[in-house]
Amino acid sequence: MSNIQIPRGTQDILPGVVEKWQFIEKKAKEICGKFQYKEIRTPIFEQTELFQRSVGDTTDIVQKEMYTFEDRGGRSLTLRPEGTAAVVRSYAENKMYGQAVQPVKLYYFGPMFRYERPQAGRYRQFVQFGIEAIGSDDPSIDAEVISLAMELYRELGLKKLRLVINSLGDSSSRKAHRDALIAHFKPSIGEFCGDCQQRLETNPLRILDCKKDRDHELMKTAPSILDYLNDESRSYFEKVKKHLTDMQIDFVVDPTLVRGLDYYNHTAFEIMSEAEGFGAITTLCGGGRYNGLVQDVGGPDQPGIGFALSIERLLSALDAEGVELPHEEAVDCYIIALGDEAMDYSMPLLQQLRREGFSAEKDYMGRKMKAQFKAAERLHAQHVLIIGEDELEKGLAVIKDLQTGEQKDVPLENIVSFLKREG
């Protein structure tokens, strides 16, 4: 029988690495607390229709990348390929628009699933952190959402970042731009890939996001959305840019930035890594405004904006910049028990130490004293507590500080108070 291996495009996150994930999660939660975003947890799978209606039938995600299956009742379900649609569905279904505190500010962590070719930093199961602010169409909330992402990267130690922003405009601006794109590409659409030919009439904006034809000459001369913004959309974008400038957040305007999902309008943005050796795909984070999405999934007409970032790509960027994340491995106290009676005594002592708030460990392998000392050193133990038959007869334990080498005889009943004093 062959060995069963991990599915392609997935990964095991092992001890020694998972601590980095935990540190990032903790830091993200701390920052969300400062910005008053609250955690939301949604199902890993949803009705397929949710993603068809929100992400868009013409997107690569819906057409090529979703993990879709029928349950035993014949219902079509899909493992979530992104987080926003599920959060917005929950917002509408749970009538969060009626809450006293508005806008509703939410964040999430969780695995997402897309069937695509695995490559460096890109998996079929990947973990996203994202935020959504729903209920306000104030340009300042756009700036806040962007600033939260930048603040997380800054606090984690990333410096080589590039923020790119664009405006996709309101519905009338996008319609004018859509007509211009069709007129631009239609005469030569036969030179483009099959996907682009299909998108010409259904969603020509997606052509600009094509990976296969991105070097085509017509891409460079395609009409810019910025030339088709009406006064209201242009004014909105100017206010977003002013807020970012006032907050001393550097950005570059890129009129070709469209994002890969249909629900975006007005502000769209991406944060890229400019670290040397990071790789060809430089995007770390993407997001934007999605006015109309709440209504598309059955709720009232409420505006919203958010972003999502991949933890895997964040870790790759940290590696590329040589940033080491701190994580505590040290054990406060390692018990070395010698002899059956001492080993029996060590179990309730271990329990007591842990209940008193200490990180404590003991030997479970029946090793000799020298090997137990080595185990304590591997765990970066601060103190080693030695108990043998002689110590039990005297009612003492030998406690050694592995940092200083100093050791003392401590009465068994005073072990906890001694360790608390030693810190």
GROMACS .gro file of C-alpha atoms in nm:
model
  423
    1MET     CA    1   0.000   0.000   0.000
    2SER     CA    2   0.142   0.340  -0.098
    3ASN     CA    3   0.197   0.613   0.158
    4ILE     CA    4  -0.082   0.871   0.185
    5GLN     CA    5   0.055   1.219   0.123
    6ILE     CA    6  -0.076   1.571   0.169
    7PRO     CA    7  -0.299   1.698  -0.119
    8ARG     CA    8  -0.124   1.907  -0.384
    9GLY     CA    9  -0.138   2.279  -0.311
   10THR     CA   10  -0.174   2.241   0.066
   11GLN     CA   11   0.075   2.250   0.351
   12ASP     CA   12   0.128   2.129   0.705
   13ILE     CA   13   0.218   2.413   0.943
   14LEU     CA   14   0.441   2.246   1.199
   15PRO     CA   15   0.560   2.350   1.547
   16GLY     CA   16   0.851   2.589   1.504
   17VAL     CA   17   0.666   2.760   1.218
   18VAL     CA   18   0.314   2.781   1.357
   19GLU     CA   19   0.441   3.022   1.624
   20LYS     CA   20   0.502   3.277   1.347
   21TRP     CA   21   0.140   3.238   1.237
   22GLN     CA   22   0.024   3.284   1.594
   23PHE     CA   23   0.233   3.600   1.631
   24ILE     CA   24   0.086   3.749   1.313
   25GLU     CA   25  -0.268   3.661   1.421
   26LYS     CA   26  -0.210   3.818   1.763
   27LYS     CA   27  -0.066   4.135   1.611
   28ALA     CA   28  -0.355   4.163   1.362
   29LYS     CA   29  -0.611   4.122   1.640
   30GLU     CA   30  -0.437   4.389   1.850
   31ILE     CA   31  -0.446   4.637   1.561
   32CYS     CA   32  -0.810   4.555   1.483
   33GLY     CA   33  -0.887   4.630   1.848
   34LYS     CA   34  -0.729   4.976   1.816
   35PHE     CA   35  -0.937   5.041   1.503
   36GLN     CA   36  -1.256   4.898   1.663
   37TYR     CA   37  -1.300   4.604   1.426
   38LYS     CA   38  -1.470   4.297   1.574
   39GLU     CA   39  -1.408   3.935   1.474
   40ILE     CA   40  -1.662   3.741   1.267
   41ARG     CA   41  -1.647   3.369   1.182
   42THR     CA   42  -1.843   3.234   0.886
   43PRO     CA   43  -1.879   2.879   0.743
   44ILE     CA   44  -1.602   2.735   0.530
   45PHE     CA   45  -1.860   2.643   0.264
   46GLU     CA   46  -2.155   2.846   0.134
   47GLN     CA   47  -2.422   2.812  -0.132
   48THR     CA   48  -2.255   2.828  -0.473
   49GLU     CA   49  -2.498   3.099  -0.582
   50LEU     CA   50  -2.347   3.339  -0.327
   51PHE     CA   51  -2.013   3.346  -0.510
   52GLN     CA   52  -2.171   3.343  -0.856
   53ARG     CA   53  -2.373   3.653  -0.769
   54SER     CA   54  -2.106   3.840  -0.574
   55VAL     CA   55  -1.766   3.748  -0.718
   56GLY     CA   56  -1.908   3.732  -1.073
   57ASP     CA   57  -1.987   3.462  -1.331
   58THR     CA   58  -1.718   3.590  -1.569
   59THR     CA   59  -1.430   3.587  -1.321
   60ASP     CA   60  -1.158   3.322  -1.324
   61ILE     CA   61  -1.248   3.235  -0.966
   62VAL     CA   62  -1.604   3.128  -1.054
   63GLN     CA   63  -1.526   2.982  -1.395
   64LYS     CA   64  -1.207   2.790  -1.314
   65GLU     CA   65  -1.100   2.793  -0.952
   66MET     CA   66  -1.390   2.710  -0.718
   67TYR     CA   67  -1.418   2.382  -0.530
   68THR     CA   68  -1.788   2.311  -0.587
   69PHE     CA   69  -1.979   1.997  -0.490
   70GLU     CA   70  -2.330   1.868  -0.434
   71ASP     CA   71  -2.430   1.758  -0.087
   72ARG     CA   72  -2.653   1.457  -0.024
   73GLY     CA   73  -2.960   1.674  -0.061
   74GLY     CA   74  -2.858   1.782  -0.411
   75ARG     CA   75  -2.765   2.136  -0.305
   76SER     CA   76  -2.467   2.300  -0.478
   77LEU     CA   77  -2.211   2.414  -0.221
   78THR     CA   78  -1.870   2.576  -0.263
   79LEU     CA   79  -1.567   2.598  -0.038
   80ARG     CA   80  -1.521   2.972   0.006
   81PRO     CA   81  -1.267   3.112  -0.244
   82GLU     CA   82  -1.259   3.452  -0.067
   83GLY     CA   83  -1.396   3.609   0.251
   84THR     CA   84  -1.594   3.919   0.160
   85ALA     CA   85  -1.900   3.749   0.007
   86ALA     CA   86  -1.956   3.533   0.317
   87VAL     CA   87  -1.917   3.829   0.554
   88VAL     CA   88  -2.159   4.039   0.351
   89ARG     CA   89  -2.407   3.749   0.339
   90SER     CA   90  -2.385   3.722   0.719
   91TYR     CA   91  -2.424   4.100   0.755
   92ALA     CA   92  -2.744   4.094   0.549
   93GLU     CA   93  -2.886   3.771   0.693
   94ASN     CA   94  -2.830   3.879   1.055
   95LYS     CA   95  -2.961   4.233   0.988
   96MET     CA   96  -2.642   4.390   1.117
   97TYR     CA   97  -2.743   4.708   0.934
   98GLY     CA   98  -2.986   4.761   1.222
   99GLN     CA   99  -2.717   4.772   1.491
  100ALA     CA  100  -2.675   5.091   1.690
  101VAL     CA  101  -2.303   5.126   1.611
  102GLN     CA  102  -2.242   5.206   1.245
  103PRO     CA  103  -2.058   5.140   1.023
  104VAL     CA  104  -2.027   4.771   1.113
  105LYS     CA  105  -1.653   4.699   1.127
  106LEU     CA  106  -1.551   4.332   1.108
  107TYR     CA  107  -1.238   4.121   1.066
  108TYR     CA  108  -1.180   3.752   0.993
  109PHE     CA  109  -0.913   3.484   0.972
  110GLY     CA  110  -0.961   3.160   0.790
  111PRO     CA  111  -0.877   2.916   0.513
  112MET     CA  112  -0.987   2.989   0.154
  113PHE     CA  113  -0.984   2.744  -0.138
  114ARG     CA  114  -0.900   2.795  -0.505
  115TYR     CA  115  -0.808   2.535  -0.763
  116GLU     CA  116  -0.508   2.691  -0.935
  117ARG     CA  117  -0.153   2.594  -1.018
  118PRO     CA  118   0.047   2.584  -0.694
  119GLN     CA  119   0.359   2.802  -0.691
  120ALA     CA  120   0.576   2.988  -0.444
  121GLY     CA  121   0.353   3.154  -0.184
  122ARG     CA  122   0.034   3.041  -0.359
  123TYR     CA  123  -0.165   2.739  -0.242
  124ARG     CA  124  -0.499   2.574  -0.313
  125GLN     CA  125  -0.582   2.606   0.054
  126PHE     CA  126  -0.451   2.934   0.189
  127VAL     CA  127  -0.526   3.152   0.489
  128GLN     CA  128  -0.654   3.506   0.463
  129PHE     CA  129  -0.686   3.787   0.713
  130GLY     CA  130  -0.939   4.046   0.602
  131ILE     CA  131  -1.150   4.335   0.724
  132GLU     CA  132  -1.484   4.477   0.609
  133ALA     CA  133  -1.639   4.814   0.697
  134ILE     CA  134  -2.006   4.814   0.593
  135GLY     CA  135  -2.256   5.098   0.610
  136SER     CA  136  -2.056   5.413   0.529
  137ASP     CA  137  -1.980   5.580   0.197
  138ASP     CA  138  -1.744   5.834   0.354
  139PRO     CA  139  -1.406   5.848   0.172
  140SER     CA  140  -1.233   5.861   0.510
  141ILE     CA  141  -1.331   5.499   0.584
  142ASP     CA  142  -1.155   5.400   0.258
  143ALA     CA  143  -0.841   5.566   0.391
  144GLU     CA  144  -0.883   5.396   0.729
  145VAL     CA  145  -0.914   5.049   0.571
  146ILE     CA  146  -0.595   5.108   0.369
  147SER     CA  147  -0.416   5.247   0.673
  148LEU     CA  148  -0.500   4.940   0.882
  149ALA     CA  149  -0.332   4.712   0.629
  150MET     CA  150  -0.027   4.939   0.610
  151GLU     CA  151  -0.011   4.957   0.991
  152LEU     CA  152  -0.008   4.577   1.022
  153TYR     CA  153   0.278   4.546   0.776
  154ARG     CA  154   0.466   4.830   0.949
  155GLU     CA  155   0.429   4.677   1.295
  156LEU     CA  156   0.550   4.341   1.166
  157GLY     CA  157   0.865   4.508   1.033
  158LEU     CA  158   0.808   4.528   0.655
  159LYS     CA  159   0.956   4.836   0.491
  160LYS     CA  160   0.979   4.766   0.117
  161LEU     CA  161   0.614   4.819   0.031
  162ARG     CA  162   0.432   4.990  -0.254
  163LEU     CA  163   0.069   5.100  -0.222
  164VAL     CA  164  -0.114   5.128  -0.556
  165ILE     CA  165  -0.461   5.279  -0.578
  166ASN     CA  166  -0.719   5.345  -0.847
  167SER     CA  167  -1.082   5.448  -0.884
  168LEU     CA  168  -1.324   5.225  -1.071
  169GLY     CA  169  -1.592   5.494  -1.044
  170ASP     CA  170  -1.967   5.462  -0.990
  171SER     CA  171  -2.204   5.272  -1.220
  172SER     CA  172  -2.240   5.551  -1.478
  173SER     CA  173  -1.862   5.606  -1.493
  174ARG     CA  174  -1.803   5.234  -1.537
  175LYS     CA  175  -2.064   5.210  -1.813
  176ALA     CA  176  -1.893   5.488  -2.010
  177HIS     CA  177  -1.557   5.320  -1.959
  178ARG     CA  178  -1.702   4.980  -2.053
  179ASP     CA  179  -1.831   5.115  -2.386
  180ALA     CA  180  -1.490   5.269  -2.457
  181LEU     CA  181  -1.312   4.940  -2.379
  182ILE     CA  182  -1.539   4.745  -2.616
  183ALA     CA  183  -1.476   4.997  -2.895
  184HIS     CA  184  -1.099   4.977  -2.826
  185PHE     CA  185  -1.058   4.598  -2.820
  186LYS     CA  186  -1.331   4.478  -3.060
  187PRO     CA  187  -1.150   4.532  -3.393
  188SER     CA  188  -0.854   4.314  -3.280
  189ILE     CA  189  -1.020   4.083  -3.027
  190GLY     CA  190  -0.927   3.781  -3.242
  191GLU     CA  191  -0.563   3.834  -3.137
  192PHE     CA  192  -0.651   3.778  -2.770
  193CYS     CA  193  -0.701   3.458  -2.574
  194GLY     CA  194  -1.036   3.278  -2.563
  195ASP     CA  195  -1.114   3.414  -2.216
  196CYS     CA  196  -1.067   3.773  -2.332
  197GLN     CA  197  -1.283   3.712  -2.639
  198GLN     CA  198  -1.558   3.584  -2.413
  199ARG     CA  199  -1.519   3.878  -2.174
  200LEU     CA  200  -1.543   4.147  -2.444
  201GLU     CA  201  -1.921   4.171  -2.421
  202THR     CA  202  -1.981   4.028  -2.074
  203ASN     CA  203  -1.712   4.215  -1.875
  204PRO     CA  204  -1.447   4.395  -2.082
  205LEU     CA  205  -1.281   4.534  -1.768
  206ARG     CA  206  -1.157   4.179  -1.699
  207ILE     CA  207  -0.948   4.196  -2.018
  208LEU     CA  208  -0.720   4.444  -1.844
  209ASP     CA  209  -0.656   4.182  -1.574
  210CYS     CA  210  -0.556   3.907  -1.821
  211LYS     CA  211  -0.223   3.738  -1.745
  212LYS     CA  212  -0.179   3.585  -2.095
  213ASP     CA  213  -0.229   3.903  -2.299
  214ARG     CA  214  -0.089   4.162  -2.061
  215ASP     CA  215   0.196   4.246  -2.305
  216HIS     CA  216  -0.034   4.298  -2.604
  217GLU     CA  217   0.009   4.643  -2.763
  218LEU     CA  218  -0.359   4.731  -2.716
  219MET     CA  219  -0.323   4.684  -2.341
  220LYS     CA  220  -0.085   4.980  -2.325
  221THR     CA  221  -0.325   5.211  -2.510
  222ALA     CA  222  -0.649   5.094  -2.346
  223PRO     CA  223  -0.883   5.373  -2.230
  224SER     CA  224  -0.817   5.475  -1.870
  225ILE     CA  225  -1.104   5.465  -1.622
  226LEU     CA  226  -0.973   5.794  -1.481
  227ASP     CA  227  -1.072   5.965  -1.807
  228TYR     CA  228  -1.432   5.847  -1.766
  229LEU     CA  229  -1.496   5.935  -1.403
  230ASN     CA  230  -1.791   6.169  -1.359
  231ASP     CA  231  -1.762   6.466  -1.123
  232GLU     CA  232  -1.894   6.275  -0.823
  233SER     CA  233  -1.656   5.981  -0.869
  234ARG     CA  234  -1.360   6.211  -0.935
  235SER     CA  235  -1.438   6.414  -0.622
  236TYR     CA  236  -1.464   6.095  -0.414
  237PHE     CA  237  -1.126   5.970  -0.536
  238GLU     CA  238  -0.963   6.307  -0.468
  239LYS     CA  239  -1.085   6.294  -0.108
  240VAL     CA  240  -0.945   5.943  -0.059
  241LYS     CA  241  -0.609   6.057  -0.193
  242LYS     CA  242  -0.612   6.366   0.031
  243HIS     CA  243  -0.681   6.156   0.342
  244LEU     CA  244  -0.393   5.923   0.257
  245THR     CA  245  -0.161   6.217   0.195
  246ASP     CA  246  -0.265   6.381   0.522
  247MET     CA  247  -0.196   6.051   0.702
  248GLN     CA  248   0.152   6.045   0.540
  249ILE     CA  249   0.078   5.719   0.359
  250ASP     CA  250   0.266   5.709   0.029
  251PHE     CA  251   0.078   5.577  -0.275
  252VAL     CA  252   0.094   5.551  -0.653
  253VAL     CA  253  -0.213   5.589  -0.880
  254ASP     CA  254  -0.234   5.311  -1.140
  255PRO     CA  255  -0.532   5.343  -1.379
  256THR     CA  256  -0.484   4.980  -1.495
  257LEU     CA  257  -0.552   4.837  -1.148
  258VAL     CA  258  -0.893   4.670  -1.168
  259ARG     CA  259  -0.877   4.379  -0.914
  260GLY     CA  260  -1.010   4.033  -1.001
  261LEU     CA  261  -1.363   4.045  -0.864
  262ASP     CA  262  -1.678   4.195  -1.013
  263TYR     CA  263  -1.812   4.360  -0.699
  264TYR     CA  264  -1.554   4.641  -0.680
  265ASN     CA  265  -1.637   5.006  -0.752
  266HIS     CA  266  -1.485   5.342  -0.661
  267THR     CA  267  -1.163   5.283  -0.460
  268ALA     CA  268  -0.948   4.980  -0.547
  269PHE     CA  269  -0.602   4.919  -0.406
  270GLU     CA  270  -0.317   4.672  -0.378
  271ILE     CA  271  -0.010   4.659  -0.158
  272MET     CA  272   0.300   4.506  -0.318
  273SER     CA  273   0.633   4.388  -0.185
  274GLU     CA  274   0.937   4.545  -0.347
  275ALA     CA  275   1.180   4.323  -0.159
  276GLU     CA  276   1.456   4.177  -0.374
  277GLY     CA  277   1.399   3.809  -0.445
  278PHE     CA  278   1.036   3.811  -0.336
  279GLY     CA  279   0.916   3.665  -0.665
  280ALA     CA  280   0.724   3.753  -0.980
  281ILE     CA  281   0.386   3.785  -0.807
  282THR     CA  282   0.439   4.083  -0.580
  283THR     CA  283   0.086   4.150  -0.449
  284LEU     CA  284   0.054   4.106  -0.073
  285CYS     CA  285  -0.289   4.258  -0.015
  286GLY     CA  286  -0.584   4.370  -0.224
  287GLY     CA  287  -0.913   4.537  -0.159
  288GLY     CA  288  -1.158   4.806  -0.245
  289ARG     CA  289  -1.507   4.943  -0.220
  290TYR     CA  290  -1.808   4.727  -0.307
  291ASN     CA  291  -2.119   4.947  -0.293
  292GLY     CA  292  -2.412   4.736  -0.413
  293LEU     CA  293  -2.281   4.398  -0.295
  294VAL     CA  294  -2.505   4.386   0.014
  295GLN     CA  295  -2.807   4.436  -0.212
  296ASP     CA  296  -2.681   4.170  -0.455
  297VAL     CA  297  -2.692   3.906  -0.179
  298GLY     CA  298  -3.041   4.000  -0.062
  299GLY     CA  299  -2.984   4.282   0.186
  300PRO     CA  300  -3.060   4.655   0.174
  301ASP     CA  301  -2.853   4.895  -0.035
  302GLN     CA  302  -2.554   4.948   0.197
  303PRO     CA  303  -2.203   5.060   0.094
  304GLY     CA  304  -1.892   4.871   0.203
  305ILE     CA  305  -1.517   4.848   0.170
  306GLY     CA  306  -1.256   4.594   0.277
  307PHE     CA  307  -0.936   4.410   0.201
  308ALA     CA  308  -0.787   4.063   0.230
  309LEU     CA  309  -0.427   3.952   0.263
  310SER     CA  310  -0.262   3.611   0.245
  311ILE     CA  311  -0.070   3.501   0.555
  312GLU     CA  312   0.150   3.279   0.337
  313ARG     CA  313   0.254   3.571   0.118
  314LEU     CA  314   0.308   3.789   0.423
  315LEU     CA  315   0.548   3.529   0.563
  316SER     CA  316   0.730   3.517   0.226
  317ALA     CA  317   0.768   3.896   0.233
  318LEU     CA  318   0.905   3.883   0.588
  319ASP     CA  319   1.159   3.622   0.475
  320ALA     CA  320   1.255   3.831   0.172
  321GLU     CA  321   1.328   4.131   0.397
  322GLY     CA  322   1.504   3.917   0.656
  323VAL     CA  323   1.254   4.000   0.932
  324GLU     CA  324   1.257   3.754   1.222
  325LEU     CA  325   0.934   3.734   1.420
  326PRO     CA  326   0.975   3.693   1.797
  327HIS     CA  327   0.820   3.386   1.952
  328GLU     CA  328   0.859   3.254   2.305
  329GLU     CA  329   0.968   2.893   2.339
  330ALA     CA  330   1.117   2.900   2.688
  331VAL     CA  331   0.991   2.668   2.960
  332ASP     CA  332   0.983   2.818   3.310
  333CYS     CA  333   1.063   2.495   3.488
  334TYR     CA  334   1.171   2.145   3.380
  335ILE     CA  335   1.134   1.871   3.642
  336ILE     CA  336   1.403   1.602   3.649
  337ALA     CA  337   1.269   1.312   3.854
  338LEU     CA  338   1.504   1.026   3.947
  339GLY     CA  339   1.347   0.703   4.073
  340ASP     CA  340   0.992   0.572   4.080
  341GLU     CA  341   0.887   0.760   4.392
  342ALA     CA  342   1.019   1.091   4.256
  343MET     CA  343   0.849   1.032   3.922
  344ASP     CA  344   0.519   0.975   4.102
  345TYR     CA  345   0.574   1.291   4.306
  346SER     CA  346   0.650   1.494   3.992
  347MET     CA  347   0.301   1.457   3.842
  348PRO     CA  348   0.099   1.650   4.105
  349LEU     CA  349   0.388   1.898   4.132
  350LEU     CA  350   0.375   1.954   3.755
  351GLN     CA  351  -0.001   2.010   3.779
  352GLN     CA  352   0.045   2.260   4.063
  353LEU     CA  353   0.310   2.457   3.875
  354ARG     CA  354   0.093   2.481   3.565
  355ARG     CA  355  -0.207   2.594   3.769
  356GLU     CA  356   0.009   2.864   3.924
  357GLY     CA  357   0.079   2.999   3.577
  358PHE     CA  358   0.418   2.845   3.502
  359SER     CA  359   0.513   2.674   3.177
  360ALA     CA  360   0.636   2.341   3.308
  361GLU     CA  361   0.751   2.009   3.163
  362LYS     CA  362   0.903   1.677   3.273
  363ASP     CA  363   1.062   1.368   3.120
  364TYR     CA  364   0.825   1.099   2.989
  365MET     CA  365   1.090   0.877   2.827
  366GLY     CA  366   1.261   0.726   3.133
  367ARG     CA  367   1.590   0.892   3.040
  368LYS     CA  368   1.894   0.928   3.264
  369MET     CA  369   1.977   1.256   3.438
  370LYS     CA  370   2.223   1.378   3.172
  371ALA     CA  371   1.972   1.320   2.891
  372GLN     CA  372   1.700   1.497   3.090
  373PHE     CA  373   1.928   1.799   3.132
  374LYS     CA  374   1.980   1.806   2.755
  375ALA     CA  375   1.604   1.792   2.703
  376ALA     CA  376   1.563   2.089   2.939
  377GLU     CA  377   1.826   2.285   2.745
  378ARG     CA  378   1.655   2.209   2.413
  379LEU     CA  379   1.335   2.357   2.558
  380HIS     CA  380   1.530   2.667   2.674
  381ALA     CA  381   1.417   2.600   3.031
  382GLN     CA  382   1.494   2.878   3.276
  383HIS     CA  383   1.503   2.649   3.579
  384VAL     CA  384   1.560   2.279   3.630
  385LEU     CA  385   1.402   2.122   3.936
  386ILE     CA  386   1.574   1.801   4.047
  387ILE     CA  387   1.402   1.550   4.273
  388GLY     CA  388   1.544   1.211   4.368
  389GLU     CA  389   1.500   0.971   4.660
  390ASP     CA  390   1.745   1.167   4.880
  391GLU     CA  391   1.565   1.495   4.810
  392LEU     CA  392   1.225   1.345   4.894
  393GLU     CA  393   1.358   1.210   5.226
  394LYS     CA  394   1.488   1.556   5.315
  395GLY     CA  395   1.172   1.731   5.184
  396LEU     CA  396   1.380   1.935   4.938
  397ALA     CA  397   1.426   1.994   4.568
  398VAL     CA  398   1.738   2.120   4.395
  399ILE     CA  399   1.652   2.415   4.171
  400LYS     CA  400   1.914   2.522   3.919
  401ASP     CA  401   1.902   2.841   3.712
  402LEU     CA  402   2.027   2.733   3.369
  403GLN     CA  403   2.114   3.090   3.273
  404THR     CA  404   2.340   3.166   3.571
  405GLY     CA  405   2.432   2.812   3.678
  406GLU     CA  406   2.334   2.894   4.037
  407GLN     CA  407   2.151   2.621   4.227
  408LYS     CA  408   1.975   2.608   4.564
  409ASP     CA  409   1.805   2.356   4.791
  410VAL     CA  410   1.444   2.460   4.829
  411PRO     CA  411   1.184   2.302   5.063
  412LEU     CA  412   0.919   2.119   4.860
  413GLU     CA  413   0.640   2.332   5.006
  414ASN     CA  414   0.823   2.652   4.899
  415ILE     CA  415   0.887   2.560   4.534
  416VAL     CA  416   0.606   2.776   4.391
  417SER     CA  417   0.688   3.083   4.601
  418PHE     CA  418   1.059   3.045   4.518
  419LEU     CA  419   0.996   3.029   4.143
  420LYS     CA  420   0.764   3.330   4.163
  421ARG     CA  421   1.036   3.531   4.337
  422GLU     CA  422   1.294   3.424   4.079
  423GLY     CA  423   1.061   3.529   3.797
   0.00000   0.00000   0.00000
